[in-house]
Coordinates of C-alpha atoms in Angstrom, one line a residue:
Chain A
M508 CA 15.5 7.5 -25.5
A509 CA 14.5 9.4 -22.7
A510 CA 16.3 9.2 -19.1
V511 CA 12.6 8.8 -17.3
L512 CA 9.6 7.7 -18.1
A513 CA 6.5 8.7 -16.0
F514 CA 3.1 7.5 -15.8
V515 CA 0.6 9.8 -14.8
E516 CA -2.6 9.0 -13.6
T517 CA -5.6 10.6 -14.7
S518 CA -9.2 10.6 -13.4
R519 CA -12.5 12.2 -14.3
G520 CA -10.8 14.3 -17.1
K521 CA -8.1 15.7 -15.0
L522 CA -4.6 14.7 -14.2
K523 CA -4.4 13.7 -10.5
K524 CA -2.9 15.2 -7.9
S525 CA 0.2 13.1 -8.0
A526 CA 0.9 13.6 -11.5
A527 CA 2.8 17.1 -10.5
E528 CA 4.7 15.4 -7.8
I529 CA 5.5 12.4 -10.2
L530 CA 6.4 14.8 -13.2
G531 CA 8.5 17.0 -11.0
E532 CA 10.5 14.5 -9.5
G533 CA 10.9 12.7 -12.8
K534 CA 12.1 15.9 -14.4
R535 CA 14.6 16.3 -11.6
L536 CA 15.8 12.7 -12.0
A537 CA 16.0 13.2 -15.9
G538 CA 18.2 16.6 -15.4
K539 CA 20.8 14.2 -13.0
L540 CA 21.0 11.3 -15.6
G541 CA 21.6 14.0 -18.3
G542 CA 18.3 13.0 -20.4
T543 CA 14.8 13.9 -20.9
L544 CA 11.3 13.4 -19.4
D545 CA 9.0 11.3 -21.1
A546 CA 5.3 11.0 -19.6
V547 CA 2.7 8.5 -20.9
L548 CA -1.0 9.0 -20.3
V549 CA -3.6 6.0 -20.7
G550 CA -7.3 6.3 -20.6
E551 CA -10.1 7.4 -22.9
R552 CA -9.8 10.6 -24.0
V553 CA -6.9 11.8 -22.4
T554 CA -5.0 13.2 -25.2
A555 CA -6.4 16.3 -24.5
L556 CA -4.7 16.3 -21.5
A557 CA -1.2 15.7 -23.0
G558 CA -0.9 19.5 -23.0
E559 CA -1.4 19.9 -19.3
A560 CA 1.7 17.2 -18.8
G561 CA 3.8 19.3 -21.0
K562 CA 3.4 22.3 -18.8
L563 CA 4.5 20.3 -15.7
G564 CA 7.7 19.6 -17.2
A565 CA 7.3 16.5 -19.8
D566 CA 9.6 16.6 -22.9
R567 CA 7.6 14.6 -24.7
V568 CA 4.0 13.3 -24.0
L569 CA 3.0 9.5 -25.0
V570 CA -0.5 8.8 -25.1
A571 CA -2.8 5.3 -25.4
D572 CA -6.1 6.7 -25.8
A573 CA -8.9 4.1 -26.4
E574 CA -12.3 3.3 -25.0
V575 CA -10.8 0.0 -23.7
F576 CA -8.8 2.1 -21.1
K577 CA -12.1 3.5 -19.7
A578 CA -12.1 1.7 -16.7
F579 CA -8.5 0.8 -15.0
G580 CA -7.7 -2.7 -15.6
V581 CA -3.9 -4.2 -15.2
D582 CA -4.2 -6.3 -18.3
A583 CA -4.9 -3.5 -20.6
Y584 CA -2.9 -0.8 -18.7
L585 CA 0.2 -2.9 -18.4
K586 CA 0.5 -3.3 -22.3
A587 CA -0.1 0.5 -22.8
L588 CA 3.1 0.9 -20.3
V589 CA 5.2 -2.1 -22.1
K590 CA 4.5 -0.3 -25.5
A591 CA 5.6 3.1 -23.9
C592 CA 8.7 1.7 -22.5
A593 CA 9.5 0.2 -25.8
V594 CA 8.8 3.7 -27.5
S595 CA 10.8 5.5 -24.6
S596 CA 13.7 2.9 -23.3
P597 CA 13.7 4.8 -20.3
R598 CA 16.4 4.3 -17.7
L599 CA 14.0 4.9 -14.8
F600 CA 10.5 4.4 -14.9
V601 CA 8.5 6.4 -12.2
M602 CA 4.9 6.3 -10.9
A603 CA 2.6 7.4 -8.1
A604 CA 2.4 4.2 -5.3
S605 CA -1.1 4.5 -5.5
V606 CA -4.1 2.0 -5.6
V607 CA -3.4 1.9 -9.4
G608 CA 0.4 2.2 -9.1
K609 CA 0.6 -0.6 -6.8
D610 CA -1.0 -3.0 -9.2
L611 CA 1.3 -1.5 -12.5
G612 CA 4.7 -1.2 -11.1
P613 CA 5.0 -4.9 -9.8
A614 CA 3.1 -5.8 -13.2
L615 CA 5.4 -4.0 -15.1
A616 CA 8.4 -5.1 -13.1
A617 CA 7.7 -8.7 -14.2
A618 CA 7.2 -8.1 -17.7
A619 CA 10.2 -6.1 -18.2
Q620 CA 12.2 -8.4 -15.4
S621 CA 13.2 -5.1 -13.9
A622 CA 14.0 -4.1 -10.0
L623 CA 11.1 -2.5 -8.5
L624 CA 11.5 -0.3 -5.9
A625 CA 8.1 0.3 -4.3
D626 CA 6.4 3.4 -2.1
V627 CA 10.2 5.1 -2.3
T628 CA 10.3 8.5 -0.2
S629 CA 13.5 9.4 -1.9
V630 CA 15.4 8.9 -5.2
A631 CA 19.0 9.5 -5.6
V632 CA 21.0 9.0 -9.1
A633 CA 25.0 8.6 -8.4
D634 CA 27.9 6.7 -10.8
G635 CA 24.5 6.0 -12.8
K636 CA 23.1 3.6 -10.4
V637 CA 19.8 4.3 -8.7
R638 CA 19.2 4.1 -5.5
V639 CA 16.3 4.6 -3.2
E640 CA 15.1 5.3 0.4
K641 CA 12.1 3.4 1.6
P642 CA 10.2 3.0 4.6
V643 CA 9.9 -0.8 5.8
Y644 CA 8.0 -2.4 8.8
A645 CA 5.8 0.5 8.4
G646 CA 8.1 3.1 8.8
K647 CA 9.6 1.4 12.0
A648 CA 12.9 1.7 9.7
V649 CA 14.2 2.9 6.6
A650 CA 16.3 1.0 3.9
T651 CA 18.6 2.1 1.5
I652 CA 18.5 0.1 -2.0
A653 CA 20.4 0.5 -5.2
A654 CA 19.0 -1.0 -8.3
S655 CA 20.9 -3.0 -10.8
S656 CA 18.6 -3.6 -13.8
P657 CA 18.8 -1.8 -16.9
M658 CA 15.6 -0.3 -16.4
V659 CA 14.5 0.6 -13.0
I660 CA 10.7 0.9 -11.5
A661 CA 10.0 3.3 -8.8
T662 CA 6.7 4.0 -7.3
L663 CA 6.7 7.1 -5.4
R664 CA 4.7 7.5 -2.2
P665 CA 2.2 10.2 -2.5
N666 CA 2.3 13.3 -0.7
V667 CA 6.3 13.4 -0.1
F668 CA 7.7 14.7 -3.6
A669 CA 7.8 18.3 -4.3
P670 CA 5.5 19.0 -7.0
A671 CA 6.3 20.9 -10.4
Q672 CA 5.0 24.1 -10.7
Q673 CA 3.0 24.6 -13.9
V674 CA 4.7 26.7 -16.6
D675 CA 2.0 28.5 -18.9
G676 CA 3.1 28.5 -22.5
R677 CA 5.0 25.5 -22.0
S678 CA 4.5 22.7 -24.2
A679 CA 5.5 19.1 -25.5
P680 CA 5.1 17.1 -28.5
V681 CA 2.6 14.3 -28.4
E682 CA 2.9 11.0 -29.8
V683 CA -0.1 8.5 -29.8
I684 CA 0.8 5.1 -29.1
D685 CA -1.1 2.0 -30.0
A686 CA -0.6 -0.9 -27.3
G687 CA -3.3 -3.0 -29.9
V688 CA -5.4 -3.8 -26.6
N689 CA -8.8 -5.7 -27.5
P690 CA -11.6 -5.9 -25.5
G691 CA -11.3 -9.8 -25.5
D692 CA -7.9 -9.4 -24.1
L693 CA -9.1 -8.6 -20.7
R694 CA -9.1 -11.2 -18.2
A695 CA -10.2 -9.7 -15.0
V696 CA -13.6 -7.7 -16.0
V697 CA -15.4 -4.7 -13.8
K698 CA -18.8 -6.0 -13.9
E699 CA -20.0 -2.9 -11.6
V700 CA -18.7 -0.2 -9.4
L701 CA -20.9 -0.2 -5.7
A702 CA -21.0 2.3 -3.4
K703 CA -19.5 5.0 -5.7
A704 CA -18.0 7.4 -3.4
S705 CA -18.3 11.1 -3.9
E706 CA -14.7 12.8 -5.0
K707 CA -13.6 11.3 -1.6
L708 CA -9.4 11.2 -1.5
D709 CA -8.2 8.1 -0.4
L710 CA -6.4 8.3 3.0
T711 CA -3.0 8.1 1.4
E712 CA -3.3 11.0 -0.9
A713 CA -5.2 13.1 1.7
D714 CA -3.4 16.3 2.4
I715 CA -5.3 16.7 6.0
I716 CA -6.2 13.6 8.0
V717 CA -8.5 13.6 11.3
S718 CA -8.1 10.3 12.8
G719 CA -10.2 9.0 15.7
G720 CA -9.4 6.2 18.4
R721 CA -10.9 4.0 21.2
G722 CA -11.2 7.4 23.5
M723 CA -14.2 8.2 21.2
K724 CA -16.2 6.0 23.1
G725 CA -18.2 4.7 20.5
P726 CA -19.3 5.2 16.8
E727 CA -22.1 7.4 17.8
N728 CA -20.1 10.1 18.5
W729 CA -18.0 10.3 15.3
G730 CA -20.1 13.5 14.0
I731 CA -17.9 15.9 15.8
L732 CA -14.8 14.5 13.9
E733 CA -16.6 14.6 10.7
K734 CA -17.3 18.3 11.4
L735 CA -13.8 19.0 12.2
A736 CA -12.6 17.0 9.1
E737 CA -15.4 19.3 7.4
A738 CA -13.9 22.4 8.9
V739 CA -10.2 21.8 7.7
G740 CA -11.1 19.9 4.5
G741 CA -9.9 16.6 5.4
V742 CA -10.4 12.9 5.4
L743 CA -11.3 10.6 8.4
G744 CA -9.1 8.0 9.8
A745 CA -9.1 5.7 12.6
S746 CA -6.9 3.3 14.9
R747 CA -7.0 -0.4 14.6
A748 CA -8.7 -0.6 18.1
V749 CA -11.9 1.2 16.6
V750 CA -11.5 -0.6 13.3
D751 CA -11.6 -4.1 15.1
A752 CA -14.3 -3.0 17.3
G753 CA -16.4 -2.3 14.1
W754 CA -17.0 1.2 14.6
R755 CA -15.4 2.2 11.5
P756 CA -14.9 1.0 8.0
H757 CA -11.7 -1.3 7.5
E758 CA -10.2 1.6 4.4
E759 CA -10.0 4.2 7.3
Q760 CA -7.4 2.1 9.0
V761 CA -4.4 4.1 9.8
G762 CA -1.3 1.8 11.1
Q763 CA 1.1 -1.0 10.1
T764 CA -1.9 -3.2 9.5
G765 CA -3.9 -0.4 7.7
K766 CA -2.8 2.6 5.4
T767 CA 0.6 4.2 5.9
V768 CA -0.1 8.0 5.2
S769 CA 2.2 11.5 5.3
P770 CA -0.2 14.2 4.9
K771 CA 0.3 17.9 5.7
L772 CA -1.6 17.6 8.6
Y773 CA -2.5 14.8 11.0
I774 CA -5.2 15.2 13.9
A775 CA -5.2 12.1 16.4
V776 CA -8.1 12.7 18.4
A777 CA -8.2 10.2 21.7
I778 CA -5.9 7.8 20.1
S779 CA -3.3 6.7 22.8
G780 CA -1.0 5.9 19.8
A781 CA 0.0 2.1 19.9
I782 CA 3.5 1.4 17.9
Q783 CA 1.7 0.0 15.2
H784 CA -0.4 3.2 14.7
L785 CA 2.4 5.5 14.9
A786 CA 4.1 3.6 12.5
G787 CA 1.7 4.3 9.8
M788 CA 1.7 8.2 10.6
R789 CA 4.8 9.0 11.8
T790 CA 6.3 11.0 8.7
S791 CA 2.9 13.3 8.7
K792 CA 4.3 16.6 8.5
C793 CA 2.7 18.0 11.1
I794 CA 0.9 15.9 14.0
V795 CA -1.3 17.2 16.5
A796 CA -2.8 15.2 19.4
I797 CA -5.6 15.6 21.5
N798 CA -6.0 13.0 24.4
T799 CA -7.0 13.3 28.1
D800 CA -4.0 11.2 29.0
P801 CA -0.7 13.4 29.3
E802 CA 1.6 10.5 29.3
A803 CA 0.0 8.8 25.9
P804 CA 2.7 8.0 23.6
I805 CA 1.1 10.0 21.0
F806 CA 2.5 13.2 22.6
K807 CA 6.1 11.9 21.5
V808 CA 5.5 12.1 18.0
A809 CA 3.2 15.3 17.9
D810 CA 4.1 18.7 17.4
Y811 CA 1.5 20.1 19.2
G812 CA -0.6 18.7 21.9
I813 CA -3.8 19.2 24.0
V814 CA -4.4 17.4 26.9
G815 CA -8.0 17.4 27.2
D816 CA -11.4 15.7 26.8
A817 CA -12.2 15.2 23.1
F818 CA -15.8 15.9 23.3
E819 CA -14.5 19.3 24.9
V820 CA -11.7 20.5 22.7
V821 CA -12.9 19.2 19.2
P822 CA -16.0 21.3 18.7
V823 CA -14.3 24.4 19.8
L824 CA -11.6 23.6 17.4
A825 CA -13.6 22.5 14.4
E826 CA -15.2 26.1 15.0
E827 CA -12.1 28.0 15.1
L828 CA -10.9 26.6 12.1
R829 CA -14.0 26.8 10.2
K830 CA -13.8 30.5 10.8
L831 CA -10.3 30.6 9.2
R832 CA -11.5 29.0 6.3
E833 CA -14.2 31.7 5.8
Chain B
M214 CA -11.6 -26.7 -5.2
E215 CA -7.2 -26.7 -5.2
L216 CA -6.1 -23.6 -3.5
F217 CA -2.3 -22.1 -2.8
V218 CA -2.0 -19.6 -0.2
C219 CA 1.3 -18.0 0.0
I220 CA 2.1 -16.8 3.3
K221 CA 5.4 -15.1 4.8
R222 CA 6.9 -15.3 8.2
V223 CA 7.3 -11.5 10.0
P224 CA 8.1 -9.9 12.8
D225 CA 5.0 -9.1 14.6
S226 CA 3.2 -5.7 14.1
A227 CA 3.6 -4.7 17.8
A228 CA 7.4 -5.8 17.9
K229 CA 10.1 -2.9 18.2
I230 CA 12.6 -2.9 15.5
R231 CA 16.5 -2.1 16.0
V232 CA 18.7 -2.2 13.3
A233 CA 21.2 -5.2 13.4
A234 CA 24.9 -4.8 14.0
D235 CA 25.7 -5.3 10.3
G236 CA 23.5 -2.4 9.5
K237 CA 21.5 -4.1 6.9
G238 CA 18.7 -6.1 8.7
I239 CA 17.1 -6.0 12.0
D240 CA 18.3 -7.7 15.6
P241 CA 16.3 -10.2 15.8
A242 CA 16.8 -10.3 19.8
G243 CA 13.0 -10.4 21.3
V244 CA 11.2 -10.1 18.4
E245 CA 8.2 -12.5 18.3
H246 CA 7.6 -13.5 14.5
V247 CA 4.2 -14.1 13.0
I248 CA 2.2 -14.9 9.9
S249 CA 1.8 -11.5 8.1
P250 CA -1.6 -10.1 8.8
Y251 CA -2.7 -10.0 5.5
D252 CA -1.5 -13.5 4.6
E253 CA -3.7 -14.8 7.7
I254 CA -6.9 -13.1 6.2
A255 CA -6.1 -14.8 2.7
L256 CA -5.5 -18.2 4.3
E257 CA -9.0 -17.8 6.4
K258 CA -10.7 -17.1 3.2
A259 CA -9.3 -20.2 1.5
V260 CA -10.3 -22.4 4.2
Q261 CA -13.7 -21.0 4.2
I262 CA -13.9 -21.5 0.6
K263 CA -12.8 -24.9 0.3
E264 CA -15.0 -26.1 3.3
A265 CA -18.2 -24.4 1.7
A266 CA -17.4 -26.6 -1.5
G267 CA -17.0 -29.7 0.6
S268 CA -13.8 -30.7 -1.5
G269 CA -10.5 -30.0 -2.6
A270 CA -7.6 -29.0 -0.2
V271 CA -5.7 -25.5 0.7
T272 CA -2.0 -25.7 0.3
V273 CA 0.3 -23.4 2.1
I274 CA 3.4 -22.0 0.3
C275 CA 6.0 -20.2 2.6
F276 CA 9.6 -18.8 1.2
G277 CA 10.9 -18.2 4.4
P278 CA 14.1 -19.5 6.4
A279 CA 14.2 -23.0 8.9
E280 CA 12.7 -20.8 11.6
A281 CA 9.1 -20.3 9.5
T282 CA 8.1 -24.1 10.6
K283 CA 6.5 -22.7 13.2
E284 CA 4.4 -20.5 11.0
I285 CA 3.8 -23.1 8.5
R286 CA 2.3 -25.4 11.5
Q287 CA 0.5 -22.4 12.7
A288 CA -1.3 -22.3 9.1
L289 CA -1.6 -25.9 9.0
A290 CA -3.5 -25.4 12.7
M291 CA -5.9 -22.8 10.9
G292 CA -7.1 -24.8 8.5
A293 CA -4.5 -25.7 5.5
D294 CA -4.3 -29.4 4.4
K295 CA -0.3 -29.3 3.5
A296 CA 2.5 -27.1 2.9
I297 CA 5.3 -26.6 0.7
H298 CA 8.4 -24.9 2.5
L299 CA 10.6 -23.4 0.1
K300 CA 13.8 -23.0 2.2
D301 CA 15.3 -19.5 1.8
P302 CA 19.1 -19.7 1.9
G303 CA 19.4 -16.0 2.5
G304 CA 21.0 -13.2 0.6
S305 CA 19.5 -10.4 -1.7
R306 CA 16.0 -9.5 -1.8
G307 CA 13.5 -7.5 -3.8
P308 CA 10.3 -8.5 -4.9
L309 CA 10.7 -9.6 -8.2
G310 CA 13.3 -12.3 -6.9
V311 CA 11.0 -13.7 -4.1
A312 CA 8.3 -13.6 -6.9
R313 CA 10.4 -15.9 -9.2
V314 CA 11.0 -18.5 -6.3
L315 CA 7.5 -19.1 -5.8
A316 CA 6.7 -18.7 -9.3
D317 CA 9.2 -21.4 -10.4
N318 CA 7.8 -23.7 -7.6
I319 CA 4.2 -23.3 -8.4
R320 CA 4.5 -23.8 -12.3
G321 CA 3.6 -27.1 -13.1
R322 CA 1.3 -27.9 -10.1
K323 CA -2.4 -27.7 -10.3
F324 CA -4.4 -25.2 -8.7
D325 CA -8.0 -23.2 -9.2
A326 CA -6.7 -20.2 -7.3
I327 CA -3.6 -18.8 -5.4
L328 CA -4.1 -16.3 -2.8
F329 CA -1.6 -13.6 -1.2
G330 CA -1.9 -11.0 1.2
R331 CA -2.5 -7.7 0.2
Q332 CA 1.4 -6.9 1.4
S333 CA 3.7 -7.9 3.8
I334 CA 4.0 -5.9 6.8
D335 CA 7.8 -6.1 7.0
G336 CA 8.9 -5.4 3.4
D337 CA 5.7 -3.3 2.4
N338 CA 5.9 -3.8 -1.3
S339 CA 2.4 -4.7 -2.0
A340 CA 3.8 -6.7 -5.1
V341 CA 4.9 -10.2 -4.9
G342 CA 1.4 -11.7 -5.7
I343 CA 1.0 -9.5 -8.6
I344 CA 4.4 -10.8 -9.6
V345 CA 3.8 -13.5 -9.3
A346 CA 0.6 -13.6 -11.6
Q347 CA 2.7 -12.2 -14.5
L348 CA 5.3 -14.7 -14.6
L349 CA 2.3 -17.4 -14.4
G350 CA 0.8 -15.8 -17.0
L351 CA -2.6 -15.3 -14.8
P352 CA -5.0 -12.7 -14.3
V353 CA -4.8 -11.0 -10.6
V354 CA -7.2 -9.2 -8.7
S355 CA -5.8 -7.1 -5.7
L356 CA -7.2 -5.7 -2.7
V357 CA -10.0 -8.3 -2.5
T358 CA -12.7 -7.7 0.3
K359 CA -15.1 -10.0 -0.8
L360 CA -14.4 -13.5 -2.9
E361 CA -16.7 -16.5 -4.3
M362 CA -15.9 -19.1 -6.9
K363 CA -17.8 -21.3 -8.6
D364 CA -18.3 -22.9 -11.9
G365 CA -14.3 -21.5 -13.2
L366 CA -15.3 -18.4 -12.3
G367 CA -14.1 -15.9 -9.4
V368 CA -16.2 -12.9 -8.7
A369 CA -14.5 -10.6 -6.6
H370 CA -15.1 -7.3 -4.4
R371 CA -12.1 -4.8 -5.1
E372 CA -11.3 -2.0 -2.7
A373 CA -10.4 0.7 -5.7
E374 CA -10.2 4.2 -5.3
G375 CA -13.5 6.1 -4.8
G376 CA -15.7 2.7 -4.9
T377 CA -15.8 -0.6 -4.7
E378 CA -15.4 -2.8 -8.1
V379 CA -17.0 -6.3 -8.5
V380 CA -14.7 -8.1 -10.7
E381 CA -15.3 -11.1 -12.9
V382 CA -12.1 -13.2 -13.8
K383 CA -11.7 -16.6 -15.2
L384 CA -10.1 -19.1 -13.3
P385 CA -7.1 -20.0 -12.6
A386 CA -6.2 -16.7 -10.8
V387 CA -4.9 -14.7 -8.6
F388 CA -6.2 -12.5 -5.6
T389 CA -4.7 -10.5 -3.0
A390 CA -6.4 -9.9 0.4
Q391 CA -7.5 -6.8 1.7
R392 CA -8.8 -6.2 5.3
G393 CA -12.3 -7.4 5.9
L394 CA -12.0 -10.4 3.6
A395 CA -12.1 -13.1 6.4
E396 CA -11.8 -12.9 10.0
P397 CA -8.9 -15.0 10.9
R398 CA -9.7 -18.0 13.2
Y399 CA -7.8 -19.1 16.4
P400 CA -6.7 -22.6 15.9
S401 CA -8.6 -25.2 17.9
I402 CA -6.7 -27.6 20.3
K403 CA -7.8 -30.3 17.8
G404 CA -6.5 -28.2 14.8
I405 CA -2.9 -27.5 16.3
M406 CA -2.8 -31.6 17.0
M407 CA -3.9 -32.7 13.4
A408 CA -1.6 -30.0 12.2
K409 CA 1.3 -31.9 13.8
K410 CA 0.7 -34.7 11.5
K411 CA 0.1 -32.8 7.9
P412 CA 2.7 -32.9 5.2
I413 CA 5.2 -30.4 4.5
E414 CA 6.9 -30.7 1.2
E415 CA 10.8 -29.2 2.0
I416 CA 12.5 -27.7 -1.1
A417 CA 15.6 -25.9 -0.7
A418 CA 15.3 -22.8 -2.8
P419 CA 17.9 -20.7 -4.7
A420 CA 18.9 -17.0 -3.3
P421 CA 16.3 -15.1 -5.2
S422 CA 17.5 -12.1 -7.0
G423 CA 15.4 -8.9 -7.5
R424 CA 17.9 -7.3 -8.8
L425 CA 18.5 -4.8 -6.3
E426 CA 20.8 -5.0 -3.1
I427 CA 19.5 -3.4 0.2
E428 CA 22.9 -1.5 1.1
K429 CA 21.9 -0.1 4.5
L430 CA 19.1 -0.3 7.1
S431 CA 18.3 2.8 9.6
P432 CA 16.3 3.6 12.2
P433 CA 13.5 6.2 11.2
P434 CA 14.6 10.1 11.5
E435 CA 13.5 10.5 15.1
R436 CA 11.0 13.4 15.1
A437 CA 11.6 16.7 17.0
A438 CA 10.1 16.9 20.3
G439 CA 6.8 18.8 20.2
K440 CA 5.1 20.7 22.7
I441 CA 1.8 20.7 24.8
V442 CA -0.2 23.7 23.8
G443 CA -2.3 23.5 26.8
E444 CA -5.3 21.9 28.6
G445 CA -9.1 21.5 27.6
K446 CA -10.7 23.7 25.4
A447 CA -8.7 27.1 26.3
A448 CA -5.9 26.0 24.5
V449 CA -7.6 25.6 21.3
P450 CA -7.0 29.4 20.2
A451 CA -3.2 29.0 20.8
L452 CA -3.5 25.9 18.8
V453 CA -4.9 27.4 15.6
K454 CA -2.5 30.3 15.9
L455 CA 0.3 27.9 15.6
L456 CA -0.7 25.7 12.9
R457 CA -1.6 29.1 10.8
Q458 CA 1.7 30.8 11.5
E459 CA 4.1 28.2 12.5
A460 CA 3.2 25.0 10.7
K461 CA 1.7 26.6 8.3
V462 CA -0.9 24.0 7.4
V463 CA -4.3 25.5 8.0

């Protein structure tokens, strides 16, 4: 029996970036609960990664390793997690509030009839109760929620929790679990993957985001933002106005009706800062705003601002930052 | 084609959120309510699918307070044929609790698919649709940006990490709508007139138990006042220095 069971995501033969955050926070909470930390890996050929989870703090690693787990599907992965719960009997189940975690957390909550604490930004244990803080209304308010089910499921917002440091030489026993999943059990079948993107990170997991707003005047002007993103190793975002105008794709939208992000650095270019945009990025660690209007609301949340024309400022900024990286 | 669409009444995204005196909910003064935007997308898609099929009905299901009649009428004006209003008695919340109420009232009814928005823009859990699917024993495809249904099969494009998945699933199934799936229409005058005559089945719902309690609602932590580094491109070197030495982010 473990105090905490952590679902650790893998991708392309590696633990995902979120793994260190999930195991770091899982380990801390296991200590608070006076117990151990189990990790569970699900995928094809993931047994080889169990050692990595041990180095990041897991006391035992459960692996569901089979071809049927090659592509993510709720049906198959849920069975693996249910089996892992049966083996581990955790008080608390943690996973990333990623695209995958947002499918699996709720599915497991249904299967285990457990409280689901979704997309949380802090977790505390006191008097045997799990209590979390969770932004609601896209961050316009924060709810403190206490759970009362025997097992509690929490999905942790990416980029918020302190990552575990790798300890070389640390190892954990590995236990193979058989979830008994057959290919015929899968009801939703992925037929193909279109426009398979590069190794591009999802916005919610990116460390640095460069977002453009209506002040960019048109989609043809995005080149300077792309160069800036490239110079800082960032990912592109956009305001709702820009997405509604069809200048940029939906998946780049940051805000209450888009993605909620908390990167290390958020650079808002020619974005005035409508309330629904601010809601989606105000938890960023450092915010830079570049805007011609010194009265723009974006400057109220920005750590650093430059009042000026994006077309003049951005290329210089990209060049300075590029020189820095070299 | 029999389609169910679950909608939620939420504060408009432009609304300023203030914590109420009890410290647990929001102050309703001056807050406009709307159908949660992703739910509107799901509704629009359902209406389009029904219209293309030329038969069947779209039923809107709303778990919400008495005031949600406004959002239900709006949904009927947008093309839904009928509605089920599960009257929310208030009390404890949580996605599991809400999903149980919905599932208990859907079970036993006949449908080809249930559509949800990917998340409500108040609770931000992205969970209820997926839990309902599990409780009803149905397959679920989330974050759907394109959807076709025919011959008992649903084919959905799903916004996955690093690409778009084409997912095939046997109906009945549950889908959650991502932006891009459809552009919600503005109701026509005719639609608004017709909505007044469409039936709303009212059911007193039990207080949902999500096995959790919202103890407190607080305003978000204020960000410390920032500084204007300067004007125009001349300010860039100073900004880069601050990013490097003070914020330590580049």
